[in-house]
PDB file of C-alpha atoms in Angstrom:
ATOM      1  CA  UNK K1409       1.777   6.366   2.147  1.00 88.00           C
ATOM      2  CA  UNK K1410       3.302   4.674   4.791  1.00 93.00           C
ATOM      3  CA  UNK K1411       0.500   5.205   7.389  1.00 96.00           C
ATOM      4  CA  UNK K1412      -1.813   3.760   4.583  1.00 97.00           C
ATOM      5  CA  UNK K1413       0.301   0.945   3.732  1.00 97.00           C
ATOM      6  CA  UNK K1414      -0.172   0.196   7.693  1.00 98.00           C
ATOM      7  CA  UNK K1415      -3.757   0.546   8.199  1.00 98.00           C
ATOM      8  CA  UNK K1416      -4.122  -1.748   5.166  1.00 98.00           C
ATOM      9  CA  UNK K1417      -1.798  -4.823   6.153  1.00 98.00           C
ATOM     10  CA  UNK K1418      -3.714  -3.995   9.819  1.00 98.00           C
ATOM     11  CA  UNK K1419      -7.192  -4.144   8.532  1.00 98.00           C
ATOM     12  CA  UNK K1420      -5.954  -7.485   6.132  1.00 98.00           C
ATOM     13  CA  UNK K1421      -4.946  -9.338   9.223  1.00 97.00           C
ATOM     14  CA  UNK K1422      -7.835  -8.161  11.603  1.00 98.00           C
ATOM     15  CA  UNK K1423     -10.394  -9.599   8.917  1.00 97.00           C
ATOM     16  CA  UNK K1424      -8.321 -12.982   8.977  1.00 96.00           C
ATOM     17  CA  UNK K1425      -7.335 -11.963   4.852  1.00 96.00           C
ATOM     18  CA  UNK K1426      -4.071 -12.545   5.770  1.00 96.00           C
ATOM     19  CA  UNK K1427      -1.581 -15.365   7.863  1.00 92.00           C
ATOM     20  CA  UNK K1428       1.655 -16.761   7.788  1.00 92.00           C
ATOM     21  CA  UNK K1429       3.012 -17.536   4.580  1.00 93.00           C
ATOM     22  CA  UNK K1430       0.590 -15.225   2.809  1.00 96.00           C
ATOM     23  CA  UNK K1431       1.829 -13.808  -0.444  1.00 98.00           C
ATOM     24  CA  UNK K1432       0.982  -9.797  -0.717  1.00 98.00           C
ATOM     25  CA  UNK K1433       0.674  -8.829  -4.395  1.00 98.00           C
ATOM     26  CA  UNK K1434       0.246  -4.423  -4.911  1.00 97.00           C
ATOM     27  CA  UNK K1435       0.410  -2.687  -8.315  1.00 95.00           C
ATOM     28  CA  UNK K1436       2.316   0.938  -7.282  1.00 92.00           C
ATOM     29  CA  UNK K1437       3.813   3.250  -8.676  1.00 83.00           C
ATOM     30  CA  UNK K1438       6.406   3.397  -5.708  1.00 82.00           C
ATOM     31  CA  UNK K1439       5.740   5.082  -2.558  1.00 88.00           C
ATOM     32  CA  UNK K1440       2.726   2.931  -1.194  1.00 92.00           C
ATOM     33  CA  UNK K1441       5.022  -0.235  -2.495  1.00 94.00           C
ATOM     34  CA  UNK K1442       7.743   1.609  -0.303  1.00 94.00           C
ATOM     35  CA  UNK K1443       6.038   1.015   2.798  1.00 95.00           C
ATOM     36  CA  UNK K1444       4.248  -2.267   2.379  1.00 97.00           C
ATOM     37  CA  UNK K1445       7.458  -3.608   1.432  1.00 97.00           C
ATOM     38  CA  UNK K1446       8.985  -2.023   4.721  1.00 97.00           C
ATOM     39  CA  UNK K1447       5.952  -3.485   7.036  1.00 97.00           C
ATOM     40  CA  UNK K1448       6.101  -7.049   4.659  1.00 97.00           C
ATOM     41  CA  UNK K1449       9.790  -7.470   5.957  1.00 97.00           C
ATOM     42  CA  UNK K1450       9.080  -6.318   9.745  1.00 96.00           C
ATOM     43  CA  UNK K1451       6.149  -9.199   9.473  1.00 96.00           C
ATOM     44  CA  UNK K1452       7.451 -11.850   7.673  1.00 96.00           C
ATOM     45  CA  UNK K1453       5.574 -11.804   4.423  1.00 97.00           C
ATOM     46  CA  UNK K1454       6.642 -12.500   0.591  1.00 97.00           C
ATOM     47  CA  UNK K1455       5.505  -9.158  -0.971  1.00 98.00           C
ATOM     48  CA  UNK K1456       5.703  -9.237  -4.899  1.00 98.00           C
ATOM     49  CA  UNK K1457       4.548  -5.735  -6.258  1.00 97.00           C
ATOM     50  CA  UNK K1458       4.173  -4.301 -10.259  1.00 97.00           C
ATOM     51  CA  UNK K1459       5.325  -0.950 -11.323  1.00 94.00           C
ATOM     52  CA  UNK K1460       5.350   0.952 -14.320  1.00 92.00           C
ATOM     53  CA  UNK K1461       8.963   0.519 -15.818  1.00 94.00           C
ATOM     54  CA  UNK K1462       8.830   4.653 -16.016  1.00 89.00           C
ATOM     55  CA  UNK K1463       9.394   4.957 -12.025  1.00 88.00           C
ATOM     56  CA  UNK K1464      12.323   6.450 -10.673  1.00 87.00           C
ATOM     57  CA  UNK K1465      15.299   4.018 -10.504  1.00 90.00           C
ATOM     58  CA  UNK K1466      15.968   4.869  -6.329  1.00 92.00           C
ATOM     59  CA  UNK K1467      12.447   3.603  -6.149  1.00 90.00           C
ATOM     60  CA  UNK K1468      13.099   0.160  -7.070  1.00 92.00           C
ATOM     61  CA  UNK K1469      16.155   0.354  -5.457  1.00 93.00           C
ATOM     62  CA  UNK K1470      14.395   1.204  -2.227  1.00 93.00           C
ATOM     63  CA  UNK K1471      12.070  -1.676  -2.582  1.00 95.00           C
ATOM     64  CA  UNK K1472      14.716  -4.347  -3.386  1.00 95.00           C
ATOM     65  CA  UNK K1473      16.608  -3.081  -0.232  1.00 96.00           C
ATOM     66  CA  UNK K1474      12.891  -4.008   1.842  1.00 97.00           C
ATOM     67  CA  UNK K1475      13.405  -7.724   0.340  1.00 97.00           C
ATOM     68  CA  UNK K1476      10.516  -6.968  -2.498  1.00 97.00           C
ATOM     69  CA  UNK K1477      10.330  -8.825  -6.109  1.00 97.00           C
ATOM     70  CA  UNK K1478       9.320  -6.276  -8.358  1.00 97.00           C
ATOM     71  CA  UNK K1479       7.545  -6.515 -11.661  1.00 97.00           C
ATOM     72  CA  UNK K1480       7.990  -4.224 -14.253  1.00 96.00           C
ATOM     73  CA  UNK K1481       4.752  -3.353 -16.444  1.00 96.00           C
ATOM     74  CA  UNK K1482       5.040  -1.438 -19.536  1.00 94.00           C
ATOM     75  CA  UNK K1483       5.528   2.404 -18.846  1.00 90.00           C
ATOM     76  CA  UNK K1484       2.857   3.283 -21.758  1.00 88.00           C
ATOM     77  CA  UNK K1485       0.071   1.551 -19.983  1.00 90.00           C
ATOM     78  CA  UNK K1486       0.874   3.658 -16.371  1.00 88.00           C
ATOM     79  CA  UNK K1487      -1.312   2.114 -13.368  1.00 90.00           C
ATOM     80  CA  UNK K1488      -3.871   0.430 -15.682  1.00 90.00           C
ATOM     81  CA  UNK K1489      -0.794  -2.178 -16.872  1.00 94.00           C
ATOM     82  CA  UNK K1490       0.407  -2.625 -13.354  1.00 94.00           C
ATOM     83  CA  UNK K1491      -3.207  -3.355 -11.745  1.00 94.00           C
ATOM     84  CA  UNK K1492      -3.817  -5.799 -14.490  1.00 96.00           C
ATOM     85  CA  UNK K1493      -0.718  -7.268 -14.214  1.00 97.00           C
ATOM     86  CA  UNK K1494      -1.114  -7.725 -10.525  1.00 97.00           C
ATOM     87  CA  UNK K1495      -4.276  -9.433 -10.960  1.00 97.00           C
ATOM     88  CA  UNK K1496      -2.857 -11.519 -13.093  1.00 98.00           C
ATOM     89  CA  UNK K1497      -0.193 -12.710 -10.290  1.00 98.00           C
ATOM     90  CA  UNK K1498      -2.397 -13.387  -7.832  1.00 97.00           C
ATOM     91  CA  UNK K1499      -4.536 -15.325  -9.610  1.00 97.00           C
ATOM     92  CA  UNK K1500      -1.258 -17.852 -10.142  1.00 97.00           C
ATOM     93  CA  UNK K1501      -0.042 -17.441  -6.950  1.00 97.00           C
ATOM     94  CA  UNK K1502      -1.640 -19.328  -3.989  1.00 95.00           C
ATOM     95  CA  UNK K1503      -2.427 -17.999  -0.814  1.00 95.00           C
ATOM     96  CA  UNK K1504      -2.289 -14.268  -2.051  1.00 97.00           C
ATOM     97  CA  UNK K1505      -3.704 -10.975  -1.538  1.00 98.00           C
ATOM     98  CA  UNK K1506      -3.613  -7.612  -2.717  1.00 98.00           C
ATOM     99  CA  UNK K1507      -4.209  -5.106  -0.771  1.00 97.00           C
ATOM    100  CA  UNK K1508      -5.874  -2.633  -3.624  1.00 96.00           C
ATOM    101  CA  UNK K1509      -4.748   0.785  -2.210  1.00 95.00           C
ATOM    102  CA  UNK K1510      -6.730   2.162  -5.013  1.00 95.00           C
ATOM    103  CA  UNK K1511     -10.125   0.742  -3.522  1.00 97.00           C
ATOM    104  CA  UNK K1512      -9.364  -0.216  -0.040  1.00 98.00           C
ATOM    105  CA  UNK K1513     -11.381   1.886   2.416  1.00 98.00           C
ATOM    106  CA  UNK K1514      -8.694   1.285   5.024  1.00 98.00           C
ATOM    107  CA  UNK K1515      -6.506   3.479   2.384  1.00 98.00           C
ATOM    108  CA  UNK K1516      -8.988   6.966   3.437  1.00 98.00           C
ATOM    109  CA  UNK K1517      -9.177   5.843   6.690  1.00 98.00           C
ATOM    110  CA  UNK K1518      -5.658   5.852   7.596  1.00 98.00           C
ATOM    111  CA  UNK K1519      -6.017   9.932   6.913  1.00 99.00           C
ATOM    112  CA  UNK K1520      -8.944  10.528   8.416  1.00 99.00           C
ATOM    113  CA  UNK K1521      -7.606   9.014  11.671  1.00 98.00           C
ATOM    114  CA  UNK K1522      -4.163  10.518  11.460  1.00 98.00           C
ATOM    115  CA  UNK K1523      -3.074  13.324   8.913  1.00 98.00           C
ATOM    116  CA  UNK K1524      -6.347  15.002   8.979  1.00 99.00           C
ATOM    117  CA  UNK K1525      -6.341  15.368  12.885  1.00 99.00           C
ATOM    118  CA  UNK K1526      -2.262  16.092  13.266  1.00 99.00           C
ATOM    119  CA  UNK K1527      -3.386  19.424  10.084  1.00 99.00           C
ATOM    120  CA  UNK K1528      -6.037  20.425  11.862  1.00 99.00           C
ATOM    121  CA  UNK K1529      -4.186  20.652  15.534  1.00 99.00           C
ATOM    122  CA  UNK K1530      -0.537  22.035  13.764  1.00 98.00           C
ATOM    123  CA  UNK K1531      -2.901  25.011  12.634  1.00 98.00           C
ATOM    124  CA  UNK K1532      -5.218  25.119  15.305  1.00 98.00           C
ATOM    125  CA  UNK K1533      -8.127  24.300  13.103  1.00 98.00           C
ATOM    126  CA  UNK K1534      -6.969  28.027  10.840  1.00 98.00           C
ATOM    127  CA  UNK K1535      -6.838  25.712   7.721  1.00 98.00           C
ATOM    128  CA  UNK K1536      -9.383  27.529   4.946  1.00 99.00           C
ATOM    129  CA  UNK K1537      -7.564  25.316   2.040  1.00 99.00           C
ATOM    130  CA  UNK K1538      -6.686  22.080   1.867  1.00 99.00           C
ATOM    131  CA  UNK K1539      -4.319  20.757  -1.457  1.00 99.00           C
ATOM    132  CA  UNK K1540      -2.692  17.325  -2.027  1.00 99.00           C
ATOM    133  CA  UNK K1541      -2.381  15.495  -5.205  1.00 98.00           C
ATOM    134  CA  UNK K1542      -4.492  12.586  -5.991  1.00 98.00           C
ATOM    135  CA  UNK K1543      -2.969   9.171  -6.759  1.00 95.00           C
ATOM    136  CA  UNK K1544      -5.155   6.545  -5.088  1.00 96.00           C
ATOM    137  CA  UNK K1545      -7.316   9.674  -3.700  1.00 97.00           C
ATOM    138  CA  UNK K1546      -6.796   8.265  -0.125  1.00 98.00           C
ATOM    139  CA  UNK K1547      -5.351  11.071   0.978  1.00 98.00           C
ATOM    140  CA  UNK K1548      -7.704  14.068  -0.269  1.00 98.00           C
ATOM    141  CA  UNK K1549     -10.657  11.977   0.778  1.00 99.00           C
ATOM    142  CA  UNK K1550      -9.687  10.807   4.218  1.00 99.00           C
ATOM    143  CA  UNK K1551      -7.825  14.397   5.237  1.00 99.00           C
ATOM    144  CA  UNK K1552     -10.899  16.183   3.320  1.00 99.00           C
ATOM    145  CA  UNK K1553     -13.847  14.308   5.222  1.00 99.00           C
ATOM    146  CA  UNK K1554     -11.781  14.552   8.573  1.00 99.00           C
ATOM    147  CA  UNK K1555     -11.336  18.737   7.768  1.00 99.00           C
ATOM    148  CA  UNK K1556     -14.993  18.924   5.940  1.00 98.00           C
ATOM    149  CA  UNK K1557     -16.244  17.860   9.353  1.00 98.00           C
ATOM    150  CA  UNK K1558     -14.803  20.067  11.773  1.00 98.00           C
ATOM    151  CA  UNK K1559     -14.792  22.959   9.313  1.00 98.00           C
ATOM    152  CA  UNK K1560     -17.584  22.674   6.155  1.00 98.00           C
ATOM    153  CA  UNK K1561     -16.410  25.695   4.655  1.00 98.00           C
ATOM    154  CA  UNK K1562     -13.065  24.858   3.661  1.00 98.00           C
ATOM    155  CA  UNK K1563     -12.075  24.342   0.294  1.00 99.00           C
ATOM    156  CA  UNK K1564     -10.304  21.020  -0.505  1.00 99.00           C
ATOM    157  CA  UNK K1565      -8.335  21.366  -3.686  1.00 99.00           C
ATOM    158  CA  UNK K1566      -7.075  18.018  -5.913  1.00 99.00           C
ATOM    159  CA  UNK K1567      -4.066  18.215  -8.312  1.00 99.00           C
ATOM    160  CA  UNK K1568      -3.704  16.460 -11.497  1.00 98.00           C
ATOM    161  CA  UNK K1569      -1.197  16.102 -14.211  1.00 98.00           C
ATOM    162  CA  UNK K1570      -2.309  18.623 -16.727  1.00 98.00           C
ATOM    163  CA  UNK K1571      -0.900  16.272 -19.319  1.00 97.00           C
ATOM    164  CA  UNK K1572      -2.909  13.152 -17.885  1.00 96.00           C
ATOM    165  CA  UNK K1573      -6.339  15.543 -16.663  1.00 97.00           C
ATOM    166  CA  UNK K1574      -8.700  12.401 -16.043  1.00 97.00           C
ATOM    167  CA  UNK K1575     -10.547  14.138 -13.251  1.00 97.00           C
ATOM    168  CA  UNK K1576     -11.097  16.954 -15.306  1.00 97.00           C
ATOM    169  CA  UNK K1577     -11.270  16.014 -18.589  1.00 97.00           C
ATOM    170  CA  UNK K1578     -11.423  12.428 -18.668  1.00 96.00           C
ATOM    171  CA  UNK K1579      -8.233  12.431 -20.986  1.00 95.00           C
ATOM    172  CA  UNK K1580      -5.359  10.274 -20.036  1.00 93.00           C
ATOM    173  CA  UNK K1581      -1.717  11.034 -21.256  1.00 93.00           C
ATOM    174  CA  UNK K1582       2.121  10.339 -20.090  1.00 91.00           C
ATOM    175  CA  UNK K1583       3.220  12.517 -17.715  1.00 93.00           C
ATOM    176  CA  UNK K1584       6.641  13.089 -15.233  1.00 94.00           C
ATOM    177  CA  UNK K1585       4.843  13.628 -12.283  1.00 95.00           C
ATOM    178  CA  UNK K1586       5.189   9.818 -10.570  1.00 92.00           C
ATOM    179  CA  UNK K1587       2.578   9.111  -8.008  1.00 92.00           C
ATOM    180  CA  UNK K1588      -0.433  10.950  -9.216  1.00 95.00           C
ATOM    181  CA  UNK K1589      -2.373  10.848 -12.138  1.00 95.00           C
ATOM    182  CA  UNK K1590      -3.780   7.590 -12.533  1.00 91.00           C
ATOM    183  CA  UNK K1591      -5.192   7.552 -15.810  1.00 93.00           C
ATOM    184  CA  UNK K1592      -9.079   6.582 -13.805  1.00 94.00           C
ATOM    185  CA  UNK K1593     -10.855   7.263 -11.031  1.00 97.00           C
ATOM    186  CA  UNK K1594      -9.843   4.838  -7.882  1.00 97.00           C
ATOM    187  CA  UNK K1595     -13.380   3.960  -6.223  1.00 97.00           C
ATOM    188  CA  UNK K1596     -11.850   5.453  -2.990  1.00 98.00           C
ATOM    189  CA  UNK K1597     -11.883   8.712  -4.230  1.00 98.00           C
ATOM    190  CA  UNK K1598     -14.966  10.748  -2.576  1.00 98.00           C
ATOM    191  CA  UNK K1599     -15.331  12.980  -6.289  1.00 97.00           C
ATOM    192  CA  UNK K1600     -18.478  14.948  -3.996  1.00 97.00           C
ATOM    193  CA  UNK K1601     -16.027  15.961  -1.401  1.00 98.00           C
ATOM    194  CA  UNK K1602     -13.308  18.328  -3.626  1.00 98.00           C
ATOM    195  CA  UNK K1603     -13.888  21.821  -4.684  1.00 98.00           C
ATOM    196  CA  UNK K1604     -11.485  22.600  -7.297  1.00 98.00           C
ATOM    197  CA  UNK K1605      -9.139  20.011  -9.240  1.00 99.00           C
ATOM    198  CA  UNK K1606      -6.580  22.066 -10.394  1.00 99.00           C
ATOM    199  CA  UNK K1607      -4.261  20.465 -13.427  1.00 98.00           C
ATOM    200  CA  UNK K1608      -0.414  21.164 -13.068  1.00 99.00           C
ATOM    201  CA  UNK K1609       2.299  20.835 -15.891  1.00 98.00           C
ATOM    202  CA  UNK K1610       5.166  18.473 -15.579  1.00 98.00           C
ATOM    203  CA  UNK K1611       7.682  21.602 -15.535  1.00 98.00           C
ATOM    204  CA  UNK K1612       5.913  23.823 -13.200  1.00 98.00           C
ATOM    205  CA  UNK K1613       6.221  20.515 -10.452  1.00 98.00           C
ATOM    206  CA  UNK K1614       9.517  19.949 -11.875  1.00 97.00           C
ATOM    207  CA  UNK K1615      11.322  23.483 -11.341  1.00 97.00           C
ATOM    208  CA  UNK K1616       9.013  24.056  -8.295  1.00 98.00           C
ATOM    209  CA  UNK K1617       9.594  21.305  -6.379  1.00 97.00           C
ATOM    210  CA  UNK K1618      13.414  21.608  -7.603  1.00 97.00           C
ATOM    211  CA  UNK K1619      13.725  25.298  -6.094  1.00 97.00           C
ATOM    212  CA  UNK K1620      11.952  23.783  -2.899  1.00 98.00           C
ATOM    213  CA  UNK K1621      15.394  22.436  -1.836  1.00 96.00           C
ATOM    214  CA  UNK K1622      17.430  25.680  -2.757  1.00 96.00           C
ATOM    215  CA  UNK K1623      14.596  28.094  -1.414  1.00 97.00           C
ATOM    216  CA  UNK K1624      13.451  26.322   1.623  1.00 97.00           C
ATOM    217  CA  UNK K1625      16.213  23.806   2.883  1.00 98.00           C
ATOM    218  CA  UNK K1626      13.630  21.040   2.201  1.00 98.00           C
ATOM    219  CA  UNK K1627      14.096  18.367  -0.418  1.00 98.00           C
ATOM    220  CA  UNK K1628      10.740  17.121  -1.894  1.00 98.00           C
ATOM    221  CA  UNK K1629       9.512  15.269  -4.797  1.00 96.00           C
ATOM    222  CA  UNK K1630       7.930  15.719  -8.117  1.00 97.00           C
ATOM    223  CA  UNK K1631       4.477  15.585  -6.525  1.00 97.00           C
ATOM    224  CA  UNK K1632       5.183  17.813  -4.052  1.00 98.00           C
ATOM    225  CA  UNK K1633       6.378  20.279  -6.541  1.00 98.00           C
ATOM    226  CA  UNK K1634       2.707  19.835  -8.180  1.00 98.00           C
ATOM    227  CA  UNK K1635       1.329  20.321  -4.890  1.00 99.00           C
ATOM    228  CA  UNK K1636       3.275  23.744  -3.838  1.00 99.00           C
ATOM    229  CA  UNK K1637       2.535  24.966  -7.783  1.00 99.00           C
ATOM    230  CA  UNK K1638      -1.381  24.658  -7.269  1.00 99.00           C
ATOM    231  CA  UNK K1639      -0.847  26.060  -3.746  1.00 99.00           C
ATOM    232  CA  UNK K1640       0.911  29.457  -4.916  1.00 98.00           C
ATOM    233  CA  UNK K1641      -1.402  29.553  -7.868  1.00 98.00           C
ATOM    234  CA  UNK K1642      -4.302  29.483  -5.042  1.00 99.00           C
ATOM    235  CA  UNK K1643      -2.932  31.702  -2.829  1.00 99.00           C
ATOM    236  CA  UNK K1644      -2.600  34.443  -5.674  1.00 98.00           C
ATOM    237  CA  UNK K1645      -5.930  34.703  -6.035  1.00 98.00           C
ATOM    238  CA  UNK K1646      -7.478  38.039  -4.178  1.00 99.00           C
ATOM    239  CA  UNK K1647     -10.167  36.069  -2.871  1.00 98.00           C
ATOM    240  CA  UNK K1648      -7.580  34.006  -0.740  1.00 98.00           C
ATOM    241  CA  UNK K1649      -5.762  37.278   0.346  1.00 98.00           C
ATOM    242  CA  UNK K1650      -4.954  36.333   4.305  1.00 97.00           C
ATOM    243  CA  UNK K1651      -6.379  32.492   3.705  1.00 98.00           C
ATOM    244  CA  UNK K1652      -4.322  29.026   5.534  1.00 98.00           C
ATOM    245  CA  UNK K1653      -2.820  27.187   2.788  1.00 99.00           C
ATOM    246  CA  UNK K1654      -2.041  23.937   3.488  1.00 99.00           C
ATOM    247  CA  UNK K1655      -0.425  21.757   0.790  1.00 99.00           C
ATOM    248  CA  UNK K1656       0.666  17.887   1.568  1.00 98.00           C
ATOM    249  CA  UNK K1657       4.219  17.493   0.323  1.00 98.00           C
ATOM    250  CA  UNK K1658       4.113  13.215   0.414  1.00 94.00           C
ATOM    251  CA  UNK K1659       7.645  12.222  -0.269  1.00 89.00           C
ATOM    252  CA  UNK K1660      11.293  13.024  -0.644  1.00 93.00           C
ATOM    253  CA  UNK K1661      13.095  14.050  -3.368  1.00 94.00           C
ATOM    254  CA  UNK K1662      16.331  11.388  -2.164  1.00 93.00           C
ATOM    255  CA  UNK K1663      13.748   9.263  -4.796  1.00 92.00           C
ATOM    256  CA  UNK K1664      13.949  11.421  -7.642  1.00 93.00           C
ATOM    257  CA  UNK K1665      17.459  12.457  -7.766  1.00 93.00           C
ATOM    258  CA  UNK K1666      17.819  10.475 -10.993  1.00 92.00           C
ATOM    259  CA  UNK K1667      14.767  12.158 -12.689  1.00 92.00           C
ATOM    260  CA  UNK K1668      14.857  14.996 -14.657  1.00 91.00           C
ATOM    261  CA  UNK K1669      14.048  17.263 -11.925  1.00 93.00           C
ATOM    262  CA  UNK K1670      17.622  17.522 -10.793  1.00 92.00           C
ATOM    263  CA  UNK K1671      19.174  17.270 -14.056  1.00 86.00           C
ATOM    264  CA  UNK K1672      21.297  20.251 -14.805  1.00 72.00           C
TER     265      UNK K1672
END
């Protein structure tokens, strides 16, 4: 998310969308607010960004320590309420700009330029499935075009909250697992490019992503848990007997610890 958050302000400020004393307005539902708040503070600009009030509480906390003003939007409404409500901002606030990680092309590109290339060289181009949760869908699309290319026959596998299955179903719901499952489908998302969307339960990212830390020495987050569910589910399959897995694990669990996935 950071990387995107980047390639966003960069592309902003290379069109001439953005100069001093610009106001950056983002609906997120943390972890892309996370780093345009970081990059907003290194460059000097008022960022101002709406959340669903149902976000983890280290989450804000992160982005007040960055210097953001955070808006809270009504938890029932999930990224529909903050996008309107960001909208609404900038329309009252002068000299402004949002980003709009959920159709901003520089979004994709940031993985097809860096994630994609860094999987493909860590496994030396082994990778037969690709898996990553979709959110804005910036990250399946740009890492799946970038591995499509070099590699047409592997599979590139979306998760989705099985309690918010939009991309499957075109059913939206409340769900735990904070970052994916947007209740829509963002225009960046390439829906041509995936081969499988696979829908995960709040519990099975909950208690996987949970064991991650006790298992593996690696603390992860509640869409990483999703993630590493749909990737053991795929790599039971007989037909993937001996197949690369690679699942995209996008943020730490230090921003969860107040969720129920470390409750005891």
């Amino acid at each position: 998310k950071d990387r995107a958050a980047l390639y966003m302000i960069e592309d902003a400020e290379a069109k001439g969308l953005l100069r001093p004393g610009s106001v950056i307005i983002e609906p997120t539902s943390g972890n892309t607010g996370i780093g345009l708040a970081a990059i907003c503070a290194e460059r000097g600009y008022k960022i101002i960004l709406t959340m669903p009030e149902t976000m983890s509480a280290e989450r804000r906390n992160l982005l007040k320590a960055y210097g953001a003003e955070i808006v809270l939007t009504d938890g029932a409404q999930g990224m529909s309420g903050a996008i309107k409500k960001a909208q609404e901002l900038a329309d009252a606030t002068p000299n402004s700009f949002i980003p709009g990680q959920f159709d901003n092309p520089a979004n994709a590109a940031a993985h097809v330029n860096t994630t994609g290339p860094e999987i493909w060289e860590d496994t030396d181009g082994s990778v037969d499935i690709f898996v990553a949760g979709i959110g804005t869908g910036g990250t399946l699309t740009g890492v799946g075009q970038f591995l499509k290319a070099k590699k047409p026959e592997i599979q590139i596998v979306g998760v989705e909250p099985a309690s918010s299955p939009y991309l499957t179903e075109k059913r939206s719901g409340a769900h735990q697992i904070q970052g994916i499952g947007a209740g829509f489908v963002p225009s960046i998302l390439d829906t041509e490019l995936y081969d499988e969307i696979l829908p995960i339960e709040d519990s099975d990212a909950l208690q996987t992503g949970k064991a991650f830390a006790k298992e593996r020495g690696i603390l992860v987050g509640i869409s990483s848990g999703a993630a590493l569910f749909a990737a053991k589910r795929l790599a039971a399959r007989p037909e993937n007997k001996g197949k690369t897995i690679v699942a995209l694990l996008p943020d730490t669990g230090e921003r969860y610890l107040s969720t129920a996935m470390f409750a005891e």
